[in-house]
CSV table of C-alpha atoms in Angstrom, one decimal:
chain,number,residue,atom,x,y,z
A,1,UNK,CA,-0.2,-0.1,0.3
A,2,UNK,CA,2.6,2.6,0.3
A,3,UNK,CA,3.2,4.6,-2.2
A,4,UNK,CA,-0.4,4.3,-2.9
A,5,UNK,CA,-2.9,7.7,-2.2
A,6,UNK,CA,-5.2,6.7,0.6
A,7,UNK,CA,-8.6,6.3,-0.7
A,8,UNK,CA,-11.4,6.0,1.9
A,9,UNK,CA,-13.7,3.6,2.2
A,10,UNK,CA,-17.6,4.2,2.4
A,11,UNK,CA,-20.1,2.6,3.5
A,12,UNK,CA,-23.8,1.9,1.1
A,13,UNK,CA,-25.1,4.0,4.5
A,14,UNK,CA,-22.8,6.6,3.8
A,15,UNK,CA,-23.2,7.0,0.0
A,16,UNK,CA,-27.1,6.6,0.2
A,17,UNK,CA,-26.9,9.8,3.4
A,18,UNK,CA,-25.3,11.6,0.4
A,19,UNK,CA,-27.5,11.5,-2.0
A,20,UNK,CA,-30.5,12.4,-0.2
A,21,UNK,CA,-28.5,15.3,1.0
A,22,UNK,CA,-29.0,16.4,-2.6
A,23,UNK,CA,-32.4,15.5,-3.0
A,24,UNK,CA,-34.6,18.4,-2.1
A,25,UNK,CA,-38.5,17.2,-2.0
A,26,UNK,CA,-41.3,20.0,-3.5
A,27,UNK,CA,-42.4,20.0,-0.1
A,28,UNK,CA,-39.2,21.7,1.3
A,29,UNK,CA,-39.5,24.2,-1.5
A,30,UNK,CA,-41.3,27.1,-0.9
A,31,UNK,CA,-41.8,28.0,-4.7
A,32,UNK,CA,-43.3,25.2,-5.4
A,33,UNK,CA,-45.4,25.0,-2.8
A,34,UNK,CA,-46.8,27.9,-4.4
A,35,UNK,CA,-47.4,26.2,-7.5
A,36,UNK,CA,-49.2,23.6,-6.0
A,37,UNK,CA,-51.3,25.8,-4.2
A,38,UNK,CA,-53.0,27.3,-7.1
A,39,UNK,CA,-56.6,25.7,-8.3
A,40,UNK,CA,-55.9,22.5,-10.6
A,41,UNK,CA,-52.6,22.2,-10.1
A,42,UNK,CA,-53.1,19.8,-6.6
A,43,UNK,CA,-50.7,16.8,-6.7
A,44,UNK,CA,-53.4,14.0,-7.3
A,45,UNK,CA,-51.4,11.3,-6.0
A,46,UNK,CA,-51.1,13.4,-2.5
A,47,UNK,CA,-54.9,14.6,-3.0
A,48,UNK,CA,-56.0,10.9,-3.5
A,49,UNK,CA,-54.0,10.0,-0.5
A,50,UNK,CA,-55.8,12.2,1.8
A,51,UNK,CA,-59.5,11.0,0.4
A,52,UNK,CA,-58.3,7.6,1.7
A,53,UNK,CA,-58.3,6.3,-2.3
A,54,UNK,CA,-55.7,4.9,-4.6
A,55,UNK,CA,-54.5,7.5,-7.4
A,56,UNK,CA,-55.3,6.5,-11.0
A,57,UNK,CA,-58.8,4.2,-9.4
A,58,UNK,CA,-61.4,5.9,-9.5
A,59,UNK,CA,-64.4,4.0,-8.3
A,60,UNK,CA,-67.6,3.7,-10.3
A,61,UNK,CA,-71.0,4.6,-8.6
A,62,UNK,CA,-73.4,1.6,-7.0
A,63,UNK,CA,-76.2,0.8,-9.5
A,64,UNK,CA,-79.6,1.0,-7.6
A,65,UNK,CA,-80.2,-2.5,-6.6
A,66,UNK,CA,-76.5,-3.6,-5.5
A,67,UNK,CA,-76.8,-0.2,-2.8
A,68,UNK,CA,-79.8,-0.9,-2.1
A,69,UNK,CA,-78.6,-4.8,-1.1
A,70,UNK,CA,-75.3,-2.9,0.6
A,71,UNK,CA,-77.9,-0.9,2.6
A,72,UNK,CA,-80.3,-4.1,3.5
A,73,UNK,CA,-77.5,-6.0,4.2
A,74,UNK,CA,-76.4,-3.4,7.2
A,75,UNK,CA,-79.7,-3.4,8.6
A,76,UNK,CA,-79.3,-6.9,9.2
A,77,UNK,CA,-80.9,-8.4,5.1
A,78,UNK,CA,-79.0,-12.6,5.1
A,79,UNK,CA,-81.3,-14.5,2.1
A,80,UNK,CA,-81.9,-17.2,4.5
A,81,UNK,CA,-83.8,-14.7,7.0
A,82,UNK,CA,-87.7,-15.1,7.4
A,83,UNK,CA,-88.2,-12.0,8.9
A,84,UNK,CA,-87.1,-10.5,5.5
A,85,UNK,CA,-89.0,-9.1,2.2
A,86,UNK,CA,-86.9,-8.6,-0.5
A,87,UNK,CA,-88.5,-7.0,-3.1
A,88,UNK,CA,-86.2,-5.2,-4.5
A,89,UNK,CA,-83.5,-7.0,-5.6
A,90,UNK,CA,-84.9,-8.2,-10.0
A,91,UNK,CA,-85.0,-12.2,-9.9
A,92,UNK,CA,-87.8,-14.2,-10.2
A,93,UNK,CA,-88.0,-17.1,-7.6
A,94,UNK,CA,-86.0,-20.3,-8.6
A,95,UNK,CA,-87.9,-23.3,-7.1
A,96,UNK,CA,-90.1,-25.3,-8.3
A,97,UNK,CA,-93.5,-23.9,-10.6
A,98,UNK,CA,-96.1,-25.8,-10.7
A,99,UNK,CA,-96.4,-27.2,-14.6
A,100,UNK,CA,-92.5,-25.4,-14.8
A,101,UNK,CA,-89.9,-27.8,-16.0
A,102,UNK,CA,-87.4,-29.7,-13.5
A,103,UNK,CA,-83.8,-28.2,-13.6
A,104,UNK,CA,-80.9,-30.1,-12.7
A,105,UNK,CA,-79.6,-30.6,-8.9
A,106,UNK,CA,-76.3,-31.7,-10.2
A,107,UNK,CA,-74.6,-31.5,-14.1
A,108,UNK,CA,-72.2,-34.0,-16.0
A,109,UNK,CA,-68.4,-32.1,-16.7
A,110,UNK,CA,-66.5,-33.6,-20.1
A,111,UNK,CA,-63.5,-33.4,-20.0
A,112,UNK,CA,-63.6,-31.1,-22.5
A,113,UNK,CA,-65.8,-28.7,-20.2
A,114,UNK,CA,-62.3,-27.8,-18.5
A,115,UNK,CA,-60.7,-26.1,-20.9
A,116,UNK,CA,-61.6,-23.0,-22.2
A,117,UNK,CA,-64.8,-21.6,-24.6
A,118,UNK,CA,-64.6,-19.7,-26.9
A,119,UNK,CA,-65.4,-15.9,-26.4
A,120,UNK,CA,-68.7,-15.9,-28.2
A,121,UNK,CA,-69.8,-19.3,-26.5
A,122,UNK,CA,-69.7,-23.3,-27.9
A,123,UNK,CA,-71.0,-23.8,-31.4
A,124,UNK,CA,-73.6,-26.2,-29.6
A,125,UNK,CA,-75.0,-24.2,-27.5
A,126,UNK,CA,-75.2,-21.4,-30.3
A,127,UNK,CA,-77.0,-23.3,-32.8
A,128,UNK,CA,-79.4,-24.0,-30.1
A,129,UNK,CA,-80.5,-20.5,-29.2
A,130,UNK,CA,-80.7,-20.0,-33.4
A,131,UNK,CA,-82.7,-22.8,-33.7
A,132,UNK,CA,-85.2,-21.8,-30.4
A,133,UNK,CA,-85.2,-18.0,-32.6
A,134,UNK,CA,-85.9,-19.1,-35.8
A,135,UNK,CA,-88.9,-21.8,-34.8
A,136,UNK,CA,-90.0,-19.0,-31.9
A,137,UNK,CA,-90.7,-16.3,-34.1
A,138,UNK,CA,-89.1,-16.8,-37.7
A,139,UNK,CA,-91.2,-19.9,-39.1
A,140,UNK,CA,-92.5,-17.5,-41.8
A,141,UNK,CA,-89.3,-16.2,-42.7
A,142,UNK,CA,-86.3,-17.0,-45.2
A,143,UNK,CA,-83.5,-15.8,-43.6
A,144,UNK,CA,-82.8,-17.6,-40.5
A,145,UNK,CA,-80.4,-17.0,-38.4
A,146,UNK,CA,-77.2,-19.6,-37.4
A,147,UNK,CA,-74.7,-19.6,-35.1
A,148,UNK,CA,-72.4,-17.0,-36.5
A,149,UNK,CA,-75.8,-14.6,-35.2
A,150,UNK,CA,-75.2,-15.6,-32.0
A,151,UNK,CA,-73.0,-15.1,-29.3
A,152,UNK,CA,-72.9,-16.1,-25.4
A,153,UNK,CA,-72.0,-14.0,-22.3
A,154,UNK,CA,-71.1,-14.7,-19.1
A,155,UNK,CA,-74.8,-12.2,-18.1
A,156,UNK,CA,-77.1,-9.7,-19.2
A,157,UNK,CA,-74.8,-7.1,-17.8
A,158,UNK,CA,-71.8,-8.5,-19.7
A,159,UNK,CA,-73.5,-8.8,-22.6
A,160,UNK,CA,-74.9,-5.0,-22.5
A,161,UNK,CA,-71.2,-4.2,-21.8
A,162,UNK,CA,-69.5,-5.7,-24.7
A,163,UNK,CA,-72.1,-4.0,-27.0
A,164,UNK,CA,-71.7,-0.4,-25.3
A,165,UNK,CA,-67.9,-1.5,-25.8
A,166,UNK,CA,-68.1,-2.1,-29.8
A,167,UNK,CA,-70.9,0.9,-30.4
A,168,UNK,CA,-68.3,4.0,-32.2
A,169,UNK,CA,-68.4,7.7,-32.4
A,170,UNK,CA,-72.5,8.3,-32.2
A,171,UNK,CA,-75.2,9.7,-30.3
A,172,UNK,CA,-77.1,6.7,-28.7
A,173,UNK,CA,-81.0,7.2,-27.2
A,174,UNK,CA,-82.0,5.5,-24.5
A,175,UNK,CA,-85.8,6.1,-22.4
A,176,UNK,CA,-86.4,7.2,-19.0
A,177,UNK,CA,-86.8,4.9,-16.3
A,178,UNK,CA,-85.3,2.4,-17.3
A,179,UNK,CA,-83.3,-0.4,-16.0
A,180,UNK,CA,-80.2,0.8,-13.6
A,181,UNK,CA,-77.3,-1.2,-15.2
A,182,UNK,CA,-78.0,0.9,-18.2
A,183,UNK,CA,-76.0,4.0,-15.8
A,184,UNK,CA,-72.5,2.9,-15.7
A,185,UNK,CA,-72.6,1.1,-19.2
A,186,UNK,CA,-73.4,4.3,-20.9
A,187,UNK,CA,-70.3,6.0,-19.0
A,188,UNK,CA,-68.0,4.1,-18.7
A,189,UNK,CA,-67.5,4.1,-22.3
A,190,UNK,CA,-66.2,7.5,-23.6
A,191,UNK,CA,-66.5,7.5,-27.4
A,192,UNK,CA,-70.1,8.1,-27.4
A,193,UNK,CA,-72.7,10.7,-26.5
A,194,UNK,CA,-75.9,9.4,-24.3
A,195,UNK,CA,-79.3,11.7,-25.2
A,196,UNK,CA,-82.4,10.5,-22.6
A,197,UNK,CA,-85.8,10.4,-23.8
A,198,UNK,CA,-88.6,10.7,-21.0
A,199,UNK,CA,-91.1,8.7,-20.9
A,200,UNK,CA,-94.9,9.9,-20.0
A,201,UNK,CA,-96.4,8.0,-16.8
A,202,UNK,CA,-99.9,9.9,-18.7
A,203,UNK,CA,-98.5,7.8,-21.8
A,204,UNK,CA,-97.9,5.1,-20.0
A,205,UNK,CA,-94.6,5.6,-20.5
A,206,UNK,CA,-95.2,3.8,-23.9
A,207,UNK,CA,-92.3,4.0,-26.8
A,208,UNK,CA,-94.1,4.6,-30.1
A,209,UNK,CA,-93.1,4.8,-33.8
A,210,UNK,CA,-93.3,8.6,-34.1
A,211,UNK,CA,-91.1,9.1,-31.0
A,212,UNK,CA,-88.2,6.9,-32.3
A,213,UNK,CA,-88.8,8.9,-35.5
A,214,UNK,CA,-88.7,12.2,-33.7
A,215,UNK,CA,-85.8,10.5,-31.4
A,216,UNK,CA,-83.5,9.9,-34.7
A,217,UNK,CA,-84.1,13.4,-36.5
A,218,UNK,CA,-83.9,15.4,-33.9
A,219,UNK,CA,-81.0,14.3,-32.2
A,220,UNK,CA,-79.2,12.8,-34.2
A,221,UNK,CA,-78.8,9.1,-33.0
A,222,UNK,CA,-77.1,6.3,-34.2
A,223,UNK,CA,-77.9,3.8,-32.3
A,224,UNK,CA,-80.6,3.4,-29.5
A,225,UNK,CA,-80.7,1.2,-26.6
A,226,UNK,CA,-84.2,-0.4,-24.8
A,227,UNK,CA,-85.6,-2.8,-22.3
A,228,UNK,CA,-88.6,-5.0,-23.8
A,229,UNK,CA,-90.6,-5.6,-21.7
A,230,UNK,CA,-89.7,-2.8,-19.6
A,231,UNK,CA,-88.1,-2.8,-16.3
A,232,UNK,CA,-89.1,-1.0,-14.1
A,233,UNK,CA,-92.6,-0.3,-15.4
A,234,UNK,CA,-94.0,-3.3,-16.7
A,235,UNK,CA,-94.8,-2.2,-19.9
A,236,UNK,CA,-94.7,-4.0,-23.1
A,237,UNK,CA,-94.4,-2.7,-27.1
A,238,UNK,CA,-95.3,-5.9,-30.2
A,239,UNK,CA,-96.7,-6.8,-32.2
A,240,UNK,CA,-97.5,-4.0,-35.1
A,241,UNK,CA,-95.8,-1.2,-33.2
A,242,UNK,CA,-92.1,-3.9,-32.7
A,243,UNK,CA,-92.9,-4.1,-35.9
A,244,UNK,CA,-92.9,-0.3,-37.3
A,245,UNK,CA,-89.6,0.2,-35.2
A,246,UNK,CA,-87.8,-2.0,-37.3
A,247,UNK,CA,-89.0,-0.3,-39.7
A,248,UNK,CA,-88.4,2.9,-38.9
A,249,UNK,CA,-84.9,1.6,-37.8
A,250,UNK,CA,-84.1,0.1,-41.6
A,251,UNK,CA,-85.1,3.8,-43.1
A,252,UNK,CA,-83.4,5.7,-40.7
A,253,UNK,CA,-79.8,3.5,-40.1
A,254,UNK,CA,-79.9,3.4,-37.0
A,255,UNK,CA,-79.2,0.6,-35.1
A,256,UNK,CA,-81.3,-1.0,-32.4
A,257,UNK,CA,-80.1,-2.7,-29.1
A,258,UNK,CA,-83.2,-4.7,-27.4
A,259,UNK,CA,-82.8,-5.8,-24.3
A,260,UNK,CA,-85.9,-8.9,-23.9
A,261,UNK,CA,-85.0,-10.6,-20.7
A,262,UNK,CA,-88.6,-10.2,-19.4
A,263,UNK,CA,-90.0,-11.8,-22.8
A,264,UNK,CA,-92.5,-14.2,-21.6
A,265,UNK,CA,-93.8,-12.4,-18.3
A,266,UNK,CA,-96.4,-11.1,-20.7
A,267,UNK,CA,-99.7,-10.7,-19.2
A,268,UNK,CA,-102.3,-9.3,-21.8
A,269,UNK,CA,-101.9,-11.8,-24.6
A,270,UNK,CA,-103.2,-15.5,-25.6
A,271,UNK,CA,-101.4,-17.4,-22.7
A,272,UNK,CA,-98.1,-18.7,-23.9
A,273,UNK,CA,-97.4,-15.6,-25.8
A,274,UNK,CA,-93.9,-14.6,-25.9
A,275,UNK,CA,-92.5,-10.9,-27.3
A,276,UNK,CA,-89.5,-11.1,-29.8
A,277,UNK,CA,-88.2,-7.9,-32.0
A,278,UNK,CA,-86.7,-11.1,-33.6
A,279,UNK,CA,-89.7,-11.8,-35.4
A,280,UNK,CA,-89.9,-8.6,-37.7
A,281,UNK,CA,-86.2,-9.1,-39.1
A,282,UNK,CA,-86.6,-9.2,-42.1
A,283,UNK,CA,-82.5,-10.6,-43.3
A,284,UNK,CA,-80.8,-11.3,-40.1
A,285,UNK,CA,-77.2,-9.6,-41.3
A,286,UNK,CA,-78.7,-6.4,-43.1
A,287,UNK,CA,-81.0,-5.2,-40.4
A,288,UNK,CA,-79.5,-3.4,-38.1
A,289,UNK,CA,-81.4,-5.0,-35.0
A,290,UNK,CA,-79.9,-6.6,-31.8
A,291,UNK,CA,-81.6,-8.1,-29.0
A,292,UNK,CA,-79.9,-9.8,-25.7
A,293,UNK,CA,-81.4,-12.6,-23.5
A,294,UNK,CA,-80.6,-15.3,-21.9
A,295,UNK,CA,-81.5,-18.3,-19.1
A,296,UNK,CA,-82.0,-15.7,-16.2
A,297,UNK,CA,-85.3,-14.7,-15.8
A,298,UNK,CA,-87.2,-16.5,-18.3
A,299,UNK,CA,-85.8,-19.5,-17.5
A,300,UNK,CA,-85.3,-18.4,-13.8
A,301,UNK,CA,-82.0,-19.3,-14.0
A,302,UNK,CA,-80.2,-16.4,-12.5
A,303,UNK,CA,-76.7,-17.8,-11.0
A,304,UNK,CA,-75.4,-19.6,-14.1
A,305,UNK,CA,-75.3,-16.2,-15.9
A,306,UNK,CA,-75.6,-18.0,-19.6
A,307,UNK,CA,-76.7,-15.1,-21.7
A,308,UNK,CA,-76.8,-14.5,-25.5
A,309,UNK,CA,-76.6,-11.7,-28.2
A,310,UNK,CA,-78.5,-12.0,-31.2
A,311,UNK,CA,-77.9,-10.4,-34.2
A,312,UNK,CA,-75.8,-9.7,-37.6
A,313,UNK,CA,-72.9,-11.6,-38.3
A,314,UNK,CA,-70.5,-8.7,-38.6
A,315,UNK,CA,-72.1,-7.3,-34.6
A,316,UNK,CA,-71.4,-10.7,-33.8
A,317,UNK,CA,-68.0,-11.0,-34.8
A,318,UNK,CA,-67.6,-7.7,-32.9
A,319,UNK,CA,-68.2,-9.0,-30.0
A,320,UNK,CA,-66.4,-12.0,-29.5
A,321,UNK,CA,-63.4,-9.3,-30.3
A,322,UNK,CA,-64.7,-7.6,-26.7
A,323,UNK,CA,-65.2,-10.6,-25.1
A,324,UNK,CA,-61.5,-11.4,-25.6
A,325,UNK,CA,-60.5,-7.8,-23.5
A,326,UNK,CA,-63.3,-7.5,-21.3
A,327,UNK,CA,-64.5,-10.7,-19.4
A,328,UNK,CA,-63.1,-13.7,-21.3
A,329,UNK,CA,-66.7,-15.8,-21.9
A,330,UNK,CA,-69.4,-17.7,-19.7
A,331,UNK,CA,-68.6,-20.9,-18.2
A,332,UNK,CA,-68.0,-23.3,-20.2
A,333,UNK,CA,-69.6,-26.7,-18.2
A,334,UNK,CA,-73.5,-24.7,-17.8
A,335,UNK,CA,-73.1,-23.6,-21.8
A,336,UNK,CA,-73.0,-27.2,-22.4
A,337,UNK,CA,-75.9,-28.0,-19.6
A,338,UNK,CA,-77.9,-24.9,-21.0
A,339,UNK,CA,-78.5,-26.5,-23.9
A,340,UNK,CA,-81.5,-29.1,-22.6
A,341,UNK,CA,-83.5,-25.8,-21.7
A,342,UNK,CA,-83.6,-24.6,-24.9
A,343,UNK,CA,-86.7,-27.0,-26.8
A,344,UNK,CA,-89.5,-24.9,-28.3
A,345,UNK,CA,-91.7,-26.4,-27.0
A,346,UNK,CA,-90.2,-26.9,-23.6
A,347,UNK,CA,-90.0,-23.1,-23.7
A,348,UNK,CA,-93.3,-22.4,-25.1
A,349,UNK,CA,-94.8,-24.4,-21.8
A,350,UNK,CA,-92.9,-22.5,-20.1
A,351,UNK,CA,-93.7,-19.3,-21.2
A,352,UNK,CA,-97.3,-20.3,-20.0
A,353,UNK,CA,-96.8,-21.8,-17.0
A,354,UNK,CA,-95.1,-19.5,-16.0
A,355,UNK,CA,-97.2,-15.9,-16.9
A,356,UNK,CA,-100.4,-18.4,-15.4
A,357,UNK,CA,-98.0,-18.2,-12.1
A,358,UNK,CA,-97.1,-14.9,-11.8
A,359,UNK,CA,-100.0,-13.2,-13.0
A,360,UNK,CA,-102.2,-14.8,-9.6
A,361,UNK,CA,-99.2,-12.7,-8.0
A,362,UNK,CA,-98.9,-9.4,-10.1
A,363,UNK,CA,-102.7,-9.2,-9.5
A,364,UNK,CA,-102.8,-9.9,-5.2
A,365,UNK,CA,-100.1,-7.5,-5.2
A,366,UNK,CA,-101.9,-4.3,-6.8
A,367,UNK,CA,-105.5,-5.9,-4.5
A,368,UNK,CA,-103.1,-5.7,-1.8
A,369,UNK,CA,-101.8,-1.6,-2.7
A,370,UNK,CA,-104.9,-0.7,-3.8
A,371,UNK,CA,-106.5,-1.3,0.3
A,372,UNK,CA,-103.5,1.1,1.7
A,373,UNK,CA,-104.7,3.7,-0.8
A,374,UNK,CA,-101.8,2.7,-2.8
A,375,UNK,CA,-102.6,3.1,-6.1
A,376,UNK,CA,-101.1,1.8,-9.7
A,377,UNK,CA,-101.7,4.3,-12.2
A,378,UNK,CA,-99.7,2.1,-14.8
A,379,UNK,CA,-99.9,-1.3,-14.1
A,380,UNK,CA,-97.5,-3.9,-15.4
A,381,UNK,CA,-98.8,-5.9,-18.3
A,382,UNK,CA,-94.8,-8.0,-18.5
A,383,UNK,CA,-92.3,-8.5,-16.5
A,384,UNK,CA,-92.8,-9.2,-12.4
A,385,UNK,CA,-92.1,-5.3,-11.9
A,386,UNK,CA,-94.6,-2.7,-10.1
A,387,UNK,CA,-93.6,1.1,-10.7
A,388,UNK,CA,-95.6,3.3,-7.6
A,389,UNK,CA,-96.2,6.3,-7.6
A,390,UNK,CA,-96.0,7.6,-3.6
A,391,UNK,CA,-96.3,11.1,-4.6
A,392,UNK,CA,-99.6,11.4,-2.6
A,393,UNK,CA,-98.1,10.0,0.7
A,394,UNK,CA,-97.3,12.3,3.9
A,395,UNK,CA,-93.8,13.6,3.5
A,396,UNK,CA,-91.3,12.2,3.9
A,397,UNK,CA,-92.3,9.1,2.6
A,398,UNK,CA,-93.6,10.5,-0.7
A,399,UNK,CA,-90.1,10.2,-1.7
A,400,UNK,CA,-88.7,7.0,-3.2
A,401,UNK,CA,-85.4,7.1,-1.3
A,402,UNK,CA,-87.2,8.4,2.6
A,403,UNK,CA,-89.5,5.5,1.3
A,404,UNK,CA,-86.9,2.8,1.1
A,405,UNK,CA,-85.4,4.1,4.6
A,406,UNK,CA,-88.3,3.7,6.3
A,407,UNK,CA,-89.1,0.5,4.4
A,408,UNK,CA,-85.7,-1.2,5.4
A,409,UNK,CA,-86.0,0.0,9.3
A,410,UNK,CA,-89.1,-2.9,9.1
A,411,UNK,CA,-87.1,-5.2,7.2
A,412,UNK,CA,-89.3,-5.1,4.2
A,413,UNK,CA,-86.5,-3.9,0.3
A,414,UNK,CA,-88.2,-1.8,-2.4
A,415,UNK,CA,-85.8,0.4,-4.7
A,416,UNK,CA,-85.6,3.7,-5.0
A,417,UNK,CA,-87.1,5.4,-8.3
A,418,UNK,CA,-84.3,7.6,-8.6
A,419,UNK,CA,-82.0,4.8,-9.4
A,420,UNK,CA,-84.0,4.7,-12.7
A,421,UNK,CA,-83.5,7.5,-14.2
A,422,UNK,CA,-80.7,6.9,-15.9
A,423,UNK,CA,-78.0,10.4,-15.6
A,424,UNK,CA,-74.8,9.3,-16.7
A,425,UNK,CA,-73.6,12.9,-16.7
A,426,UNK,CA,-75.0,13.5,-13.6
A,427,UNK,CA,-76.5,16.6,-14.5
A,428,UNK,CA,-79.6,16.2,-13.1
A,429,UNK,CA,-80.0,17.1,-9.4
A,430,UNK,CA,-82.0,14.8,-7.8
A,431,UNK,CA,-84.9,16.1,-6.2
A,432,UNK,CA,-85.6,17.2,-9.9
A,433,UNK,CA,-85.7,13.7,-11.2
A,434,UNK,CA,-88.5,12.7,-12.1
A,435,UNK,CA,-88.2,9.8,-10.6
A,436,UNK,CA,-87.9,10.7,-7.3
A,437,UNK,CA,-91.2,10.7,-5.9
A,438,UNK,CA,-91.5,6.4,-7.2
A,439,UNK,CA,-90.3,2.8,-6.1
A,440,UNK,CA,-90.0,-0.5,-7.9
A,441,UNK,CA,-91.1,-3.4,-5.9
A,442,UNK,CA,-90.7,-6.9,-7.7
A,443,UNK,CA,-93.4,-9.9,-7.5
A,444,UNK,CA,-90.6,-12.4,-8.3
A,445,UNK,CA,-90.3,-13.1,-4.8
A,446,UNK,CA,-92.6,-16.3,-3.8
A,447,UNK,CA,-95.7,-16.1,-2.2
A,448,UNK,CA,-95.5,-16.0,0.8
A,449,UNK,CA,-92.1,-13.5,1.0
A,450,UNK,CA,-94.6,-11.4,-0.8
A,451,UNK,CA,-97.8,-11.4,1.6
A,452,UNK,CA,-95.1,-10.6,4.2
A,453,UNK,CA,-93.8,-7.6,2.1
A,454,UNK,CA,-96.9,-6.7,1.8
A,455,UNK,CA,-97.8,-6.4,5.4
A,456,UNK,CA,-94.6,-4.8,6.1
A,457,UNK,CA,-95.2,-1.9,3.6
A,458,UNK,CA,-98.2,-1.5,5.5
A,459,UNK,CA,-97.4,-0.8,9.3
A,460,UNK,CA,-94.6,1.9,7.3
A,461,UNK,CA,-98.0,3.3,6.2
A,462,UNK,CA,-100.4,3.3,8.4
A,463,UNK,CA,-96.9,4.6,10.4
A,464,UNK,CA,-96.6,7.7,8.5
A,465,UNK,CA,-100.0,8.4,8.6
A,466,UNK,CA,-101.2,8.3,11.7
A,467,UNK,CA,-98.8,10.6,12.6
């Protein structure tokens, strides 16, 4: 070592201290703090942290039913509780109904079902769906659906989301009140502009071809999204009016996306009649008509999450691509097991038995509500929902959100009407909503739960009427 210049030894800690001494954080700089203090210049990561959030991750708003069920759960609700009545969740009773088909308690799972299925679904199920529509609605048409006109999806929301993901730079029309999940679907994708049209109670919340024609021309709509039968009003477009909508769609080059999940719940026609816009499609690959349905409501199997999109081949190709980056497709074994239910004869019989059973429940609920002084001005002729106007009740239960909270105290669940005021940009003040004085009641649950729920609602009414 002699003759060589002595070099000091550094520990890693000493090196780190030297580096640290040369760094100056912005919170140590008065000039930088001044810059941050001006509007719009705040550190977004710090702001998110102070709000208990993670920077870069936004929390989407809760759909109405999710909010309602969360509030109920915090009040002690469980699905096994016998003390509660759930008029909130949009699902039919899943137990045995006289005359309805038996559902399996177990299924066989072939080895190939452990593999991924295609994002458009297995070909056998897609063909079964196409055959069902051809037999039920298109026997007199030369243009028939094939498996290439069908995409299997893991639930109705997944189907709607795939469609929304593929909508281009257009104006999208929809009608109020409408299914609560449409709000997130219409707000999460930013390419298109959602434009609402409010339907009036005096017109029975009716959508007619003149309204559609006017909205397309006046607002330049490229796509219209609508439930039919209608959730939450229980109304339905059918026969010549539905045929006229298809004609308008073709004339004006506007795509119709129809949510048909309640197509078997029809009460004002001959028993067993079901509704689908597919009946009036002339060319399955040219007409701009897309429909979404599944096992959820008409087959009373919501837990399976096996649903479908039917439309032109070009649309189905787009849906397959959308599924590859969204949710990856439906459960493979349950797709295989679902094929047996799509026999047209079975479906016709199922519709008859459903209508008989649910019409009895509808009539009972309307009668009980009327006896409580809750007259339903527009009774449902489809679905299993009642759109109930509370405006004549005493304050504060004449407002849907307040009525909901009071019902929770009595262990009954309803859905406040404001959740059906689909308002993607949150432009309207809640008290200005046309749905502010409404709640939606579901007569989907079994009759014993319905009777209990109506007794509990009657207690709410009596409590506030006396006071």
